[in-house]
Tab-separated table of C-alpha atoms in Angstrom:
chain	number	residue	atom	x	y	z
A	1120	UNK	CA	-118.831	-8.570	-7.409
A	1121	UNK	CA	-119.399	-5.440	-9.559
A	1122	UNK	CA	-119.705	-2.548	-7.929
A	1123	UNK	CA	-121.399	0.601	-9.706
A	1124	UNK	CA	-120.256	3.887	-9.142
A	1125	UNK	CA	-122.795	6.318	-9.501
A	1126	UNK	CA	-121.805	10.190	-10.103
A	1127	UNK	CA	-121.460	12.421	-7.040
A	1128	UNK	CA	-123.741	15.067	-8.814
A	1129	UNK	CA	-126.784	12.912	-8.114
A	1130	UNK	CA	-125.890	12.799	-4.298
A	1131	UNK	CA	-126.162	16.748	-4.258
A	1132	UNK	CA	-129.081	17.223	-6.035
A	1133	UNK	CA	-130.870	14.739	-3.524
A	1134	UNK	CA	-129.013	15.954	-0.633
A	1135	UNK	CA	-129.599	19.854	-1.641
A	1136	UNK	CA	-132.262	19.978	-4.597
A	1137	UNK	CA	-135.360	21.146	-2.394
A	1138	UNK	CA	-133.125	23.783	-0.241
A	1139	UNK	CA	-130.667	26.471	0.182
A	1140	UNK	CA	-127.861	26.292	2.249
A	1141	UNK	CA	-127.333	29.263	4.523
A	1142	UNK	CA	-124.894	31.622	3.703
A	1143	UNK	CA	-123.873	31.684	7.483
A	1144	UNK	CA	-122.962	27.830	8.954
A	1145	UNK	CA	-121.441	26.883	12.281
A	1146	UNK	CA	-118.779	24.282	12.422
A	1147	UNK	CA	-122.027	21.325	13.417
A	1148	UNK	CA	-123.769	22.598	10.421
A	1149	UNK	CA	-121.013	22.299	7.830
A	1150	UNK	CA	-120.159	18.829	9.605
A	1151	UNK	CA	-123.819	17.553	9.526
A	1152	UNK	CA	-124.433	18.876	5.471
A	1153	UNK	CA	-120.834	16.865	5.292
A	1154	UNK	CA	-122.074	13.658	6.556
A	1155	UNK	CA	-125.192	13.407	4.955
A	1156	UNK	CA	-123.431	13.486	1.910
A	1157	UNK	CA	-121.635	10.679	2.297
A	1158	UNK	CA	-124.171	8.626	3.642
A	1159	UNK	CA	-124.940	9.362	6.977
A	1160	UNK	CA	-124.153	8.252	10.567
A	1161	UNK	CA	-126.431	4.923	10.148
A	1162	UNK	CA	-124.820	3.705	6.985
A	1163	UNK	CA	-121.335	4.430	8.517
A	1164	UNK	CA	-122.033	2.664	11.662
A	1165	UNK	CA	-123.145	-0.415	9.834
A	1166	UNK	CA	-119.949	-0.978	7.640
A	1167	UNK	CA	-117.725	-3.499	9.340
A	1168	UNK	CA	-115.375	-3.528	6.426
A	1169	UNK	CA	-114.214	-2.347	3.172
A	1170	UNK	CA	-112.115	-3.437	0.513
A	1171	UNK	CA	-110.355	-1.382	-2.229
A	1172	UNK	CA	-108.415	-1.539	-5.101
A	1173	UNK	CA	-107.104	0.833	-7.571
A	1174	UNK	CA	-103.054	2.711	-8.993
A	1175	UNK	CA	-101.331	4.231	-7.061
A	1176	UNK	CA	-98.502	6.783	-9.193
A	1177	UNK	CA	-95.771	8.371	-7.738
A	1178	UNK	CA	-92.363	9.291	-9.551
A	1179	UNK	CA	-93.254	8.077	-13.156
A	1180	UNK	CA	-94.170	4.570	-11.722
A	1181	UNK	CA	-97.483	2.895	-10.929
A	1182	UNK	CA	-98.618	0.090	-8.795
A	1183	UNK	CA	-101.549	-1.991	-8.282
A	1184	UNK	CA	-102.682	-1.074	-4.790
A	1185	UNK	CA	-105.271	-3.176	-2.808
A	1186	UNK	CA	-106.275	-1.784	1.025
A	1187	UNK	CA	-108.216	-3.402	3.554
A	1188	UNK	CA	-109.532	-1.862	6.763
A	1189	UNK	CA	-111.631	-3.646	9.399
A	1190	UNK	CA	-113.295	-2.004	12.173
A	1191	UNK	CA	-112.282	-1.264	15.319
A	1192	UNK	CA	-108.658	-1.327	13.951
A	1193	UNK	CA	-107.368	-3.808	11.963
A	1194	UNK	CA	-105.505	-2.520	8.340
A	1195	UNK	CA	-103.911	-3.637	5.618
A	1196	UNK	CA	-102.645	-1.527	2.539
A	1197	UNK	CA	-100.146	-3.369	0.352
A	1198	UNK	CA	-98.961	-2.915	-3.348
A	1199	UNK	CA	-98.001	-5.245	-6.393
A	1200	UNK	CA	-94.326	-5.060	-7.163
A	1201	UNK	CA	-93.591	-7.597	-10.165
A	1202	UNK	CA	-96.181	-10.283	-9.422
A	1203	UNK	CA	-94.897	-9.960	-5.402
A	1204	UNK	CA	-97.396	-8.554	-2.994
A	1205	UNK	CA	-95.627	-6.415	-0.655
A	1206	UNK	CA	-97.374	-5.199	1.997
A	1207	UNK	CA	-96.684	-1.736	3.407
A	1208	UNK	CA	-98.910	-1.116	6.865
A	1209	UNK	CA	-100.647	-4.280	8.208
A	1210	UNK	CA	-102.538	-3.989	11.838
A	1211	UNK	CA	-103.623	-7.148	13.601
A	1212	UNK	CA	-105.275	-4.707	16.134
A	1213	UNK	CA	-102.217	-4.683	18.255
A	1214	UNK	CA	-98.954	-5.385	16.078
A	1215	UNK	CA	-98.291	-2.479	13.490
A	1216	UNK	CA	-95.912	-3.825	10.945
A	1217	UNK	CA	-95.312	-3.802	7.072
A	1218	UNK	CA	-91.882	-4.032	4.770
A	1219	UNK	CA	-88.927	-2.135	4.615
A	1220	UNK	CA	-88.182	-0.880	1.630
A	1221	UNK	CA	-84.845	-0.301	1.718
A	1222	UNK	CA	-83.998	-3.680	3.228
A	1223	UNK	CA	-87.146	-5.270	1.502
A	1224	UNK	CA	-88.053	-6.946	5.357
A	1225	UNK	CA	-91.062	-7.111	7.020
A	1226	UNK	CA	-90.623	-5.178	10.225
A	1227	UNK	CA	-92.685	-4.048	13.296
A	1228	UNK	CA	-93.610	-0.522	13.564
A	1229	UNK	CA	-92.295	1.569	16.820
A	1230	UNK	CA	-95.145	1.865	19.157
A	1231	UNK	CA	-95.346	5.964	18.343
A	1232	UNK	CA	-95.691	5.581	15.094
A	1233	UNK	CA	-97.695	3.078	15.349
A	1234	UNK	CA	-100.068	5.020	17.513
A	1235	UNK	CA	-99.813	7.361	14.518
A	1236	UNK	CA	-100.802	5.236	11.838
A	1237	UNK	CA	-103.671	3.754	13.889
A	1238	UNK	CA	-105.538	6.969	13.880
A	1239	UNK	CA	-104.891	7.475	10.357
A	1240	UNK	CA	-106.391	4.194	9.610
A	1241	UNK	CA	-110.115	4.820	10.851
A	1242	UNK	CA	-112.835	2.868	8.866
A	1243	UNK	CA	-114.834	6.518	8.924
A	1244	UNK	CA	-114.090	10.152	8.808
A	1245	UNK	CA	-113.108	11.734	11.825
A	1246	UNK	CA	-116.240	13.845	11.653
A	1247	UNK	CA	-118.611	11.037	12.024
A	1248	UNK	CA	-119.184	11.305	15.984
A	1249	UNK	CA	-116.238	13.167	16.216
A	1250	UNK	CA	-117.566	14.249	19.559
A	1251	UNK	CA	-118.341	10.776	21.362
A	1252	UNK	CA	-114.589	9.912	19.845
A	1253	UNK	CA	-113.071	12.504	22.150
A	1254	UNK	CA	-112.567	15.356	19.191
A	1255	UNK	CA	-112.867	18.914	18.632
A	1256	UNK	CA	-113.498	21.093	15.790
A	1257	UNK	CA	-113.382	24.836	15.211
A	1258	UNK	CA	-114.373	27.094	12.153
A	1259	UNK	CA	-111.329	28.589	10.967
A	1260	UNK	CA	-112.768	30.805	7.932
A	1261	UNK	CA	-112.521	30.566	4.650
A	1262	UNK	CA	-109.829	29.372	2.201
A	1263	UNK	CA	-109.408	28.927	-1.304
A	1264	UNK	CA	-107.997	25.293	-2.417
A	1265	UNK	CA	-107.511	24.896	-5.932
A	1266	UNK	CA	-109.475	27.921	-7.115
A	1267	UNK	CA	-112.789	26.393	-4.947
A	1268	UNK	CA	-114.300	28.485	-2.173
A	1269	UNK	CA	-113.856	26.602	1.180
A	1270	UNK	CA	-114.924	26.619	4.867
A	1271	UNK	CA	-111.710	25.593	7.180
A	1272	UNK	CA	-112.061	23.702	9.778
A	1273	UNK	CA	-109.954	23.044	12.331
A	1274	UNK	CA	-109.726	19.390	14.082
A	1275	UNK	CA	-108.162	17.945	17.045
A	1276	UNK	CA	-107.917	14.658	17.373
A	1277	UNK	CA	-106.840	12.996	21.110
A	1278	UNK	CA	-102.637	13.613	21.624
A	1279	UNK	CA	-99.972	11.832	20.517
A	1280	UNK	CA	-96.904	10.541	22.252
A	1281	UNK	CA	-93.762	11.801	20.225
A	1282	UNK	CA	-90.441	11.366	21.698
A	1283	UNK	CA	-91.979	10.730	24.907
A	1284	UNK	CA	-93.935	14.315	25.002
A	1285	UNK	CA	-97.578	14.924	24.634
A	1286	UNK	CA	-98.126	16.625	21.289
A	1287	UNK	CA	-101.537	18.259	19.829
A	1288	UNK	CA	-102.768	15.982	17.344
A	1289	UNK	CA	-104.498	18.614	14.764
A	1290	UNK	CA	-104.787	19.049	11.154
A	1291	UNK	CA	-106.976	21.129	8.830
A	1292	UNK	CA	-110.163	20.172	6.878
A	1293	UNK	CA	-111.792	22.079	3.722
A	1294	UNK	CA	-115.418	21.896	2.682
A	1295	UNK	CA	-116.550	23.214	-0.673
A	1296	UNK	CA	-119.198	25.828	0.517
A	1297	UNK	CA	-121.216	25.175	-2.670
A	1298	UNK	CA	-121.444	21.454	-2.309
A	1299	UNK	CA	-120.642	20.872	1.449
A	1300	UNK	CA	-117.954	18.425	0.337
A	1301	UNK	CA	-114.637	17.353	2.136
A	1302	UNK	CA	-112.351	18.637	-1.064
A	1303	UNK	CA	-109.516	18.943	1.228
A	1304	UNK	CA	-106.937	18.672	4.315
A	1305	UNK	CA	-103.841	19.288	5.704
A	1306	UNK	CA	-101.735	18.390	8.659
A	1307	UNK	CA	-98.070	19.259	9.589
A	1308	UNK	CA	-95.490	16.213	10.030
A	1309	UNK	CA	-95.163	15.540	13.882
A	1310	UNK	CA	-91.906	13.351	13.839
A	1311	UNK	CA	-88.982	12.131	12.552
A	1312	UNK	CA	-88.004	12.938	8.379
A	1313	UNK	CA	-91.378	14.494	8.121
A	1314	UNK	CA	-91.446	16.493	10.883
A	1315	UNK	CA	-92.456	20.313	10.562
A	1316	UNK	CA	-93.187	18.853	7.010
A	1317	UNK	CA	-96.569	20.061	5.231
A	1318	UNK	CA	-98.847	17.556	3.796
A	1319	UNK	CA	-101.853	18.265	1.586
A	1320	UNK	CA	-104.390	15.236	0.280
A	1321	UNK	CA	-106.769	16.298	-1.912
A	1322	UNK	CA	-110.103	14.330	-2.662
A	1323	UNK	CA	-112.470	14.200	-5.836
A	1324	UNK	CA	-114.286	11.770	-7.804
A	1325	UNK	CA	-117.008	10.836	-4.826
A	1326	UNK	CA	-119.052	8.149	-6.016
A	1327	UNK	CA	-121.277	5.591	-4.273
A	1328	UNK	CA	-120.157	2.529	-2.752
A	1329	UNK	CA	-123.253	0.114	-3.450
A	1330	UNK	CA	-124.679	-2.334	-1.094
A	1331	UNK	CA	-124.044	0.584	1.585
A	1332	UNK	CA	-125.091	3.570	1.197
A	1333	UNK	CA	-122.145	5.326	1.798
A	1334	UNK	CA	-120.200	8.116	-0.626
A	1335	UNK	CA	-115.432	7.850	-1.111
A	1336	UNK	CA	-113.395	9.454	-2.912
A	1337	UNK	CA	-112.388	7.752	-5.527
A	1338	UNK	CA	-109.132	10.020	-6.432
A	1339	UNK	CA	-106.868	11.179	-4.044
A	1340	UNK	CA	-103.824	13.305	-4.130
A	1341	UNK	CA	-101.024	13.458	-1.421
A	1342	UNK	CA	-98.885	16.317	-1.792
A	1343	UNK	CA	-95.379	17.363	0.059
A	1344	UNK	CA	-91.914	18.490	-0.638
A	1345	UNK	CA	-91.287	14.805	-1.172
A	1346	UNK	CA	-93.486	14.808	-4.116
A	1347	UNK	CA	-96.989	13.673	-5.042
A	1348	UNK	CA	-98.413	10.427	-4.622
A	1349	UNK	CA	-101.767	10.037	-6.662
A	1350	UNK	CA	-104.540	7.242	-5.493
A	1351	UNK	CA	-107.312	6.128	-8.278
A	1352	UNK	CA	-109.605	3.308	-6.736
A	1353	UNK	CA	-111.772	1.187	-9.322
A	1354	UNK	CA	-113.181	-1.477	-7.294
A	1355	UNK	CA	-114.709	-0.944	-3.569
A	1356	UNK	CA	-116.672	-3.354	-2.020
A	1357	UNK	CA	-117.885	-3.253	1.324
A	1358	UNK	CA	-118.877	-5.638	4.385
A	1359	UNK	CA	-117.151	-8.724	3.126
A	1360	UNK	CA	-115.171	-11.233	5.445
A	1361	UNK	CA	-111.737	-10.872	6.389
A	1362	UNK	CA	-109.783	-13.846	7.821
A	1363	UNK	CA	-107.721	-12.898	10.277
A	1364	UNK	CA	-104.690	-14.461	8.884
A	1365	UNK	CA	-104.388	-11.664	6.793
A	1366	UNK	CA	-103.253	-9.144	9.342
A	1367	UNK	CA	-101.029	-11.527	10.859
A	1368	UNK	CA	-97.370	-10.489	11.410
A	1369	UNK	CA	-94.789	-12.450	9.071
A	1370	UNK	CA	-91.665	-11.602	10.624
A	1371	UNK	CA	-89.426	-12.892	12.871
């Protein structure tokens, strides 16, 4: 199935070619402008599923990467490593689990991190119903992220169990006041290695998903002191079945 891509400048002259965005917004505003962009709440809340594929780069080296998410919360992201598929972080909906590198077996995740992972993993941004899912947002001012104007908004997502103590589950969120676009976030490592650790993704390249109606990314950049990890996706296709089998845990 071919799926066409179209340019992310035609989305804002629909979305914004008959009007002016205030120079003023409150946190629902920029949210809402953000939303409609990508598609809306209706197209969103039809998707059951979507399929990517694309590089992934990191270190000199690059890998064919192929991700699968199924809603409510069922994952699979997994890379091509000589021929061998090896899958990184696979949800059934209860068992987290993917390979070790190091040991190169598949292991289950511990149940914090894979609380973590989980609500990484959402089908949908955050900021579609981010209210019915239990979150809050705040306007933060302004930043400038890579030499673009932004709002900054704060989100909280519901706690997280680290070490056995409720922590505040928050990150931060940029929107490109000209073009109401997610360009941007950033969250703070919460445990283990990356704790205290900064982490900035950055997003570009939005493009339409067809047969849905719905507006990704199609590059994405992870950046930390660890390095960068660069995402380019060339294939999405939405809504198609998933066996189950998939997701299903292959260790011992």
């Amino acid at each position: 199935m071919k799926i066409v891509l179209k340019t992310f400048a035609l989305v804002i002259g629909l979305v914004f070619g008959q009007q002016a965005l205030a120079t003023a917004q409150s946190v629902d505003e920029i949210i809402k402008n953000y939303v409609d962009i990508i598609g809306g709440e209706a197209n969103w809340a039809a998707l059951k599923s979507i399929s990517s594929q694309g590089k992934i780069k990191q270190a000199g080296m690059e890998f064919d990467v192929i991700s699968i998410v199924v809603r409510p919360n069922k994952f699979k992201t997994s890379i091509n490593l000589q021929g061998r598929e090896i899958p990184l972080q696979v949800s059934d909906g209860n068992i987290v689990w993917g390979s070790n590198m190091m040991t190169g077996k598949v292991e289950k995740m511990e149940a914090e991190d894979a609380q973590i992972l989980k609500q990484e993993m959402e089908l949908e941004s955050p900021f579609i119903n981010y209210k019915a899912k239990g979150y809050k947002v705040s306007l933060e001012g302004s930043e400038m992220i890579e030499g673009v104007d932004c709002h900054k908004v704060k989100l909280i997502k519901k706690p997280l169990i680290i070490d056995g103590v409720e922590v505040e589950n928050d990150s931060y969120h940029f929107f490109d006041k000209d073009s109401g676009v997610l360009i941007a976030s950033r969250s703070e490592g919460k445990k283990g290695q990356a704790k205290g650790m900064m982490t900035t993704t950055l997003m570009s390249d939005y493009a339409e998903v067809e047969g849905a109606g719905i507006y990704m990314p199609m590059s994405t950049t992870i950046q930390n002191a660890g390095g960068n990890v660069a995402v380019e996706l060339t294939v999405v296709i939405p809504n198609i079945d998933i066996a189950d089998e998939i997701f299903a845990y292959t260790g011992e």
